[in-house]
Structure formats: C-alpha cells, structure tokens
Tab-separated table of C-alpha atoms and ligand atoms in Angstrom:
chain	number	residue	atom	x	y	z
J	1	UNK	CA	-36.276	17.702	-66.353
J	2	UNK	CA	-35.827	14.245	-64.839
J	3	UNK	CA	-37.997	12.778	-62.101
J	4	UNK	CA	-36.206	10.211	-59.953
J	5	UNK	CA	-39.070	8.082	-58.727
J	6	UNK	CA	-39.608	6.726	-55.265
J	7	UNK	CA	-43.022	5.305	-54.465
J	8	UNK	CA	-44.441	8.382	-52.741
J	9	UNK	CA	-41.702	10.933	-53.118
J	10	UNK	CA	-39.850	12.084	-56.214
J	11	UNK	CA	-36.632	14.000	-56.833
J	12	UNK	CA	-36.355	16.393	-59.770
J	13	UNK	CA	-32.931	16.866	-61.347
J	14	UNK	CA	-31.836	18.695	-64.560
J	15	UNK	CA	-34.764	21.049	-63.982
J	16	UNK	CA	-33.318	24.156	-65.663
J	17	UNK	CA	-33.140	26.294	-62.500
J	18	UNK	CA	-29.573	27.594	-62.274
J	19	UNK	CA	-27.251	25.713	-59.898
J	20	UNK	CA	-25.677	29.051	-58.873
J	21	UNK	CA	-29.046	30.495	-57.917
J	22	UNK	CA	-29.780	27.412	-55.830
J	23	UNK	CA	-26.350	27.627	-54.110
J	24	UNK	CA	-26.727	31.376	-53.478
J	25	UNK	CA	-30.194	30.922	-51.981
J	26	UNK	CA	-28.961	28.148	-49.716
J	27	UNK	CA	-25.989	30.299	-48.571
J	28	UNK	CA	-28.359	33.136	-47.657
J	29	UNK	CA	-30.622	30.769	-45.703
J	30	UNK	CA	-27.617	29.385	-43.781
J	31	UNK	CA	-26.252	32.893	-43.188
J	32	UNK	CA	-29.604	33.911	-41.703
J	33	UNK	CA	-29.635	31.038	-39.205
J	34	UNK	CA	-25.995	31.705	-38.292
J	35	UNK	CA	-26.842	35.280	-37.215
J	36	UNK	CA	-26.607	35.957	-33.468
J	37	UNK	CA	-29.864	35.137	-31.658
J	38	UNK	CA	-30.422	38.807	-30.741
J	39	UNK	CA	-30.479	39.751	-34.458
J	40	UNK	CA	-33.144	37.142	-35.207
J	41	UNK	CA	-35.238	37.774	-32.080
J	42	UNK	CA	-37.446	40.471	-33.623
J	43	UNK	CA	-38.778	37.951	-36.161
J	44	UNK	CA	-39.575	35.300	-33.517
J	45	UNK	CA	-43.326	34.895	-33.037
J	46	UNK	CA	-45.797	32.258	-31.880
J	47	UNK	CA	-48.674	34.048	-33.641
J	48	UNK	CA	-49.962	31.669	-36.349
J	49	UNK	CA	-51.465	34.620	-38.234
J	50	UNK	CA	-48.245	36.628	-38.484
J	51	UNK	CA	-47.252	36.764	-42.139
J	52	UNK	CA	-43.499	36.250	-41.811
J	53	UNK	CA	-42.211	34.639	-38.652
J	54	UNK	CA	-39.388	32.703	-37.097
J	55	UNK	CA	-40.381	29.954	-34.686
J	56	UNK	CA	-39.220	26.701	-33.164
J	57	UNK	CA	-40.341	23.081	-33.384
J	58	UNK	CA	-43.830	22.864	-34.911
J	59	UNK	CA	-47.006	24.984	-35.232
J	60	UNK	CA	-47.432	25.937	-31.559
J	61	UNK	CA	-44.508	25.594	-29.167
J	62	UNK	CA	-46.569	26.420	-26.056
J	63	UNK	CA	-49.255	23.785	-26.502
J	64	UNK	CA	-47.450	20.896	-28.242
J	65	UNK	CA	-46.679	17.816	-26.142
J	66	UNK	CA	-43.301	17.114	-27.748
J	67	UNK	CA	-40.834	19.666	-29.070
J	68	UNK	CA	-38.744	19.029	-32.168
J	69	UNK	CA	-35.181	19.984	-33.024
J	70	UNK	CA	-35.987	22.610	-35.644
J	71	UNK	CA	-36.127	26.367	-36.184
J	72	UNK	CA	-38.251	27.647	-39.071
J	73	UNK	CA	-38.366	30.866	-41.007
J	74	UNK	CA	-41.740	30.920	-42.739
J	75	UNK	CA	-42.675	33.403	-45.446
J	76	UNK	CA	-46.157	33.196	-46.994
J	77	UNK	CA	-45.212	34.975	-50.283
J	78	UNK	CA	-48.628	36.654	-50.170
J	79	UNK	CA	-49.783	38.538	-52.182
J	80	UNK	CA	-47.778	36.585	-54.711
J	81	UNK	CA	-47.344	39.481	-57.155
J	82	UNK	CA	-45.338	41.409	-54.507
J	83	UNK	CA	-42.884	38.539	-54.078
J	84	UNK	CA	-42.315	35.984	-56.804
J	85	UNK	CA	-44.658	34.735	-59.466
J	86	UNK	CA	-45.722	31.110	-59.176
J	87	UNK	CA	-42.546	29.156	-59.676
J	88	UNK	CA	-42.461	27.734	-63.254
J	89	UNK	CA	-40.847	24.500	-61.996
J	90	UNK	CA	-43.812	23.788	-59.743
J	91	UNK	CA	-46.235	24.357	-62.647
J	92	UNK	CA	-44.216	21.931	-64.798
J	93	UNK	CA	-44.300	19.330	-62.030
J	94	UNK	CA	-48.076	19.789	-61.637
J	95	UNK	CA	-48.592	19.332	-65.385
J	96	UNK	CA	-46.532	16.130	-65.342
J	97	UNK	CA	-48.702	14.883	-62.484
J	98	UNK	CA	-51.846	15.760	-64.534
J	99	UNK	CA	-50.439	13.778	-67.457
J	100	UNK	CA	-49.751	10.778	-65.219
J	101	UNK	CA	-53.254	10.885	-63.741
J	102	UNK	CA	-54.992	11.395	-67.095
J	103	UNK	CA	-56.210	14.911	-66.167
J	104	UNK	CA	-56.191	17.783	-68.656
J	105	UNK	CA	-53.084	20.038	-68.601
J	106	UNK	CA	-53.567	22.948	-66.191
J	107	UNK	CA	-56.158	21.080	-64.107
J	108	UNK	CA	-53.988	21.572	-61.001
J	109	UNK	CA	-53.334	25.255	-61.855
J	110	UNK	CA	-55.101	28.470	-60.799
J	111	UNK	CA	-56.778	28.383	-57.425
J	112	UNK	CA	-55.740	24.791	-56.720
J	113	UNK	CA	-52.102	25.889	-56.582
J	114	UNK	CA	-51.789	29.674	-56.444
J	115	UNK	CA	-50.817	29.835	-52.789
J	116	UNK	CA	-47.095	29.564	-52.182
J	117	UNK	CA	-45.336	29.376	-48.821
J	118	UNK	CA	-41.581	29.346	-48.304
J	119	UNK	CA	-40.483	27.484	-45.202
J	120	UNK	CA	-36.782	27.458	-44.433
J	121	UNK	CA	-35.956	24.765	-41.887
J	122	UNK	CA	-32.828	24.739	-39.780
J	123	UNK	CA	-31.963	21.619	-37.775
J	124	UNK	CA	-28.967	22.453	-35.550
J	125	UNK	CA	-26.352	19.779	-34.839
J	126	UNK	CA	-27.915	17.498	-32.241
J	127	UNK	CA	-25.675	15.989	-29.520
J	128	UNK	CA	-27.987	12.970	-29.028
J	129	UNK	CA	-30.226	12.114	-32.020
J	130	UNK	CA	-31.749	9.194	-30.094
J	131	UNK	CA	-33.652	11.730	-27.956
J	132	UNK	CA	-35.429	13.804	-30.604
J	133	UNK	CA	-36.510	14.177	-34.225
J	134	UNK	CA	-36.216	17.216	-36.480
J	135	UNK	CA	-39.823	16.650	-37.540
J	136	UNK	CA	-42.193	13.803	-36.596
J	137	UNK	CA	-43.944	11.486	-39.057
J	138	UNK	CA	-46.413	13.639	-40.985
J	139	UNK	CA	-47.983	14.209	-44.355
J	140	UNK	CA	-48.082	17.749	-45.723
J	141	UNK	CA	-51.590	19.279	-45.802
J	142	UNK	CA	-51.246	20.934	-49.201
J	143	UNK	CA	-51.004	19.900	-52.881
J	144	UNK	CA	-47.264	19.310	-53.278
J	145	UNK	CA	-44.140	20.484	-51.457
J	146	UNK	CA	-40.909	21.077	-53.352
J	147	UNK	CA	-37.949	20.649	-50.991
J	148	UNK	CA	-34.351	21.672	-51.509
J	149	UNK	CA	-32.639	19.462	-48.971
J	150	UNK	CA	-29.086	20.667	-49.588
J	151	UNK	CA	-26.191	18.284	-49.055
J	152	UNK	CA	-27.020	16.878	-45.617
J	153	UNK	CA	-29.406	13.902	-45.485
J	154	UNK	CA	-32.056	13.466	-42.802
J	155	UNK	CA	-35.363	13.307	-44.681
J	156	UNK	CA	-36.996	9.861	-44.632
J	157	UNK	CA	-40.185	8.580	-46.303
J	158	UNK	CA	-42.321	5.756	-44.957
J	159	UNK	CA	-42.502	3.157	-47.695
J	160	UNK	CA	-43.781	-0.431	-47.464
J	161	UNK	CA	-43.650	-0.377	-43.661
J	162	UNK	CA	-40.089	0.984	-43.421
J	163	UNK	CA	-38.340	4.333	-43.181
J	164	UNK	CA	-36.235	5.006	-46.280
J	165	UNK	CA	-33.685	7.853	-46.389
J	166	UNK	CA	-34.049	10.306	-49.298
J	167	UNK	CA	-30.532	10.628	-50.655
J	168	UNK	CA	-29.367	14.248	-50.988
J	169	UNK	CA	-28.634	14.634	-54.736
J	170	UNK	CA	-26.769	17.827	-55.765
J	171	UNK	CA	-29.208	20.610	-56.763
J	172	UNK	CA	-32.169	18.214	-56.770
J	173	UNK	CA	-35.638	19.113	-55.537
J	174	UNK	CA	-37.635	16.531	-53.609
J	175	UNK	CA	-41.350	16.539	-54.422
J	176	UNK	CA	-43.643	15.409	-51.614
J	177	UNK	CA	-47.267	14.670	-52.401
J	178	UNK	CA	-49.657	16.334	-49.948
J	179	UNK	CA	-53.156	15.402	-48.764
J	180	UNK	CA	-54.927	17.633	-51.336
J	181	UNK	CA	-53.401	15.672	-54.206
J	182	UNK	CA	-54.451	12.414	-52.559
J	183	UNK	CA	-58.028	13.756	-52.400
J	184	UNK	CA	-58.113	15.271	-55.903
J	185	UNK	CA	-56.683	12.055	-57.392
J	186	UNK	CA	-59.345	10.126	-55.420
J	187	UNK	CA	-56.649	8.058	-53.722
J	188	UNK	CA	-54.663	7.225	-56.903
J	189	UNK	CA	-51.746	9.146	-55.382
J	190	UNK	CA	-50.959	8.834	-51.687
J	191	UNK	CA	-49.746	11.625	-49.440
J	192	UNK	CA	-46.070	11.015	-48.629
J	193	UNK	CA	-45.555	10.209	-44.953
J	194	UNK	CA	-42.182	11.590	-43.992
J	195	UNK	CA	-40.059	12.674	-41.039
J	196	UNK	CA	-36.696	14.310	-40.420
J	197	UNK	CA	-33.853	12.774	-38.407
J	198	UNK	CA	-31.317	14.886	-36.541
J	199	UNK	CA	-27.578	14.750	-37.101
J	200	UNK	CA	-24.857	14.597	-34.398
J	201	UNK	CA	-22.109	15.991	-36.657
J	202	UNK	CA	-23.566	18.801	-38.724
J	203	UNK	CA	-26.460	21.212	-38.919
J	204	UNK	CA	-28.941	20.808	-41.782
J	205	UNK	CA	-30.735	23.637	-43.598
J	206	UNK	CA	-33.529	22.950	-46.095
J	207	UNK	CA	-35.983	25.103	-48.034
J	208	UNK	CA	-39.498	23.784	-48.587
J	209	UNK	CA	-41.854	25.549	-50.996
J	210	UNK	CA	-45.415	24.580	-50.158
J	211	UNK	CA	-47.727	24.788	-53.179
J	212	UNK	CA	-51.144	25.401	-51.642
J	213	UNK	CA	-54.711	25.877	-52.868
J	214	UNK	CA	-56.171	29.323	-52.158
J	215	UNK	CA	-58.042	29.337	-48.826
J	216	UNK	CA	-61.554	29.433	-50.354
J	217	UNK	CA	-60.830	26.879	-53.060
J	218	UNK	CA	-63.263	23.943	-52.881
J	219	UNK	CA	-61.369	20.657	-53.040
J	220	UNK	CA	-62.971	17.407	-54.204
J	221	UNK	CA	-61.973	14.316	-56.190
J	222	UNK	CA	-61.520	15.235	-59.880
J	223	UNK	CA	-64.674	14.338	-61.820
J	224	UNK	CA	-62.597	12.687	-64.564
J	225	UNK	CA	-61.268	10.183	-62.006
J	226	UNK	CA	-64.622	9.243	-60.525
J	227	UNK	CA	-67.082	6.742	-62.033
J	228	UNK	CA	-69.313	3.880	-60.936
J	229	UNK	CA	-66.354	1.579	-60.303
J	230	UNK	CA	-64.331	4.386	-58.651
J	231	UNK	CA	-66.814	6.259	-56.469
J	232	UNK	CA	-65.583	9.422	-54.720
J	233	UNK	CA	-63.683	8.603	-51.534
J	234	UNK	CA	-63.663	12.139	-50.092
J	235	UNK	CA	-66.168	14.917	-49.398
J	236	UNK	CA	-65.927	18.405	-50.920
J	237	UNK	CA	-64.589	21.081	-48.529
J	238	UNK	CA	-62.855	24.458	-48.490
J	239	UNK	CA	-59.078	24.280	-48.128
J	240	UNK	CA	-59.120	26.825	-45.275
J	241	UNK	CA	-61.384	24.513	-43.248
J	242	UNK	CA	-59.211	21.467	-43.902
J	243	UNK	CA	-56.129	23.431	-42.851
J	244	UNK	CA	-57.823	24.477	-39.596
J	245	UNK	CA	-58.449	20.817	-38.697
J	246	UNK	CA	-54.902	19.915	-39.760
J	247	UNK	CA	-53.280	22.392	-37.394
J	248	UNK	CA	-55.306	21.062	-34.464
J	249	UNK	CA	-54.964	17.342	-35.281
J	250	UNK	CA	-52.844	16.368	-38.309
J	251	UNK	CA	-53.293	12.624	-37.643
J	252	UNK	CA	-57.087	12.440	-37.962
J	253	UNK	CA	-57.784	15.188	-40.495
J	254	UNK	CA	-57.946	12.904	-43.545
J	255	UNK	CA	-60.445	10.532	-41.914
J	256	UNK	CA	-62.748	13.480	-41.181
J	257	UNK	CA	-62.919	14.209	-44.907
J	258	UNK	CA	-63.564	10.620	-46.044
J	259	UNK	CA	-66.984	9.596	-47.318
J	260	UNK	CA	-68.383	6.603	-45.473
J	261	UNK	CA	-68.286	3.390	-47.525
I	301	AKG	O1	-36.530	19.507	-44.059
I	301	AKG	C1	-36.950	18.571	-44.731
I	301	AKG	O2	-36.212	17.776	-45.317
I	301	AKG	C2	-38.450	18.357	-44.874
I	301	AKG	C3	-39.295	19.456	-44.305
I	301	AKG	C4	-40.741	19.095	-44.203
I	301	AKG	O3	-41.140	17.965	-44.328
I	301	AKG	C5	-41.743	20.149	-43.923
I	301	AKG	O4	-41.353	21.323	-43.734
I	301	AKG	O5	-42.948	19.812	-43.891
I	302	FE2	FE1	-43.304	17.879	-44.537
C-alpha cells in the first residue's frame, strides 16, 4: 500500500483492493444515476433521519441559502453486520495514522471508527461552472473519509492559501482527514478543507466512505499526545452532539469545541 502525500490529503494506491471490483462498483453507481428520474424518485427524501436516501445539494435543500450542483445517494451501512464489515483498507489506513502520530496500534479502532457511511456523489455536467460549485469549502465532520474519485477531476484541497486540484489517479483512494482526527491528535493533524468544482464537459461520479465514530463515543485529545508543553486544545464531547452542531453550522463547530487558552 502506498500513500501519496499531500499536506492535508493523501491518495492510497497499490492497496490490494481489486481493480475490477472498483471498476464494477463505479459502473453500478453511474448506472444508478443514469436511471430515469421516475425510477429514482421513490428514494428521494429530505428527511435527515431516513436511513437510505437520495437527495440534492447538501444536508437540507429547503433551508440552505445556496444550492450546489450535486445529487447524493447516501447509505448508512447500519447495522454494519447486515451490510459490509468494516473495510480492511480503512483499518490499515487508521493504523498507519496511529504509527505516524505515535499512538498504539488499534487506538483509532472500535467505537472511534465503527460507523461507516457510503455517500455516492453525482455531479452532472454543468453548462456554466462559474455559477456554482459541486460542494463548497468544507471539512468533513468525521474521522477520515476515503474517496474514490474515478477518472474525472474536480476535488480541490486548500493548501498554503491556495486551492490545489487532487489529480485523479487510476484506482486510487483519496484520504481526507476529518475534524475528529484533528481533535484526537490534539491539532497535530489538520482537517482537510476541500471543495468540488463542476465540469462543463462531463459528469463526475465519486464514492465517499465516511469512517465515523459511533454516536455515543466520547471524543477527546489522545492522552498520549497531551502533556504540560502540549495541553489539550479541545473539550471532550459525544460525537452525536458534535454532528448535530455540524449540520446546523459547519463553519463554527470546531471553535465551539475548543478549550479557551
Ligand atoms: O466528490 C468528491 O470528490 C468529494 C466529496 C466530499 O468531499 C464529501 O462528500 O464530503
Ligand atoms: Fe467532504
């Protein structure tokens, strides 16, 4: 397994997952979005609590100020045993992150990462990309997100004050660091700020697997990374509470969980 390193975002290649399986999955995702609208309509829902739903733009179409050029099929994979077991690749990535941070192997396992959410994004061809984005600048709320971005670029990360395109590498997975990893690492790792551009020539379909803590898991900076010269930067909280704040205001949620200096 090879990690191609960017500052806040990494791509994993030679990961051992079969290229055919990746291609087949991507074909099925594209086939789904190419179905006639009336076939997909029964899955469309604006109910945030619905387990599997198809929706447009971002969390809540009705109340958001700006709409984005994206349709999403979201599947919570819950309970996990009825769908797929935790994906071995994500566990390997988490153990590599533990090694890099100096945490014991498995520290990021169990309830810190046993929630898995599949989010298949479809960004239709956009006649005028200057008017809209596929997704605005954001940082994912969770631990890490493993993204299969297919062969059409569009994902950008904010690095050193500039937007940098993440090159689509064949069969590579992009790993985005989420807020929970920033908090657990006590700021050693930073959540990846990213956005998605639209494309005037071709549609783009991507599959993001969100690796999430369980809702009641209490998140706090890892004790091994905190000492008198590195005091904790964040409060302890339940993931479900953090996620609630994130859905109402993703821009200020991290500040709410900071300890005052
Ligand atoms: O589609 C992409 O490339 C990224 C998707 C993403 O950032 C997200 O779903 O949060
Ligand atoms: Fe994201």
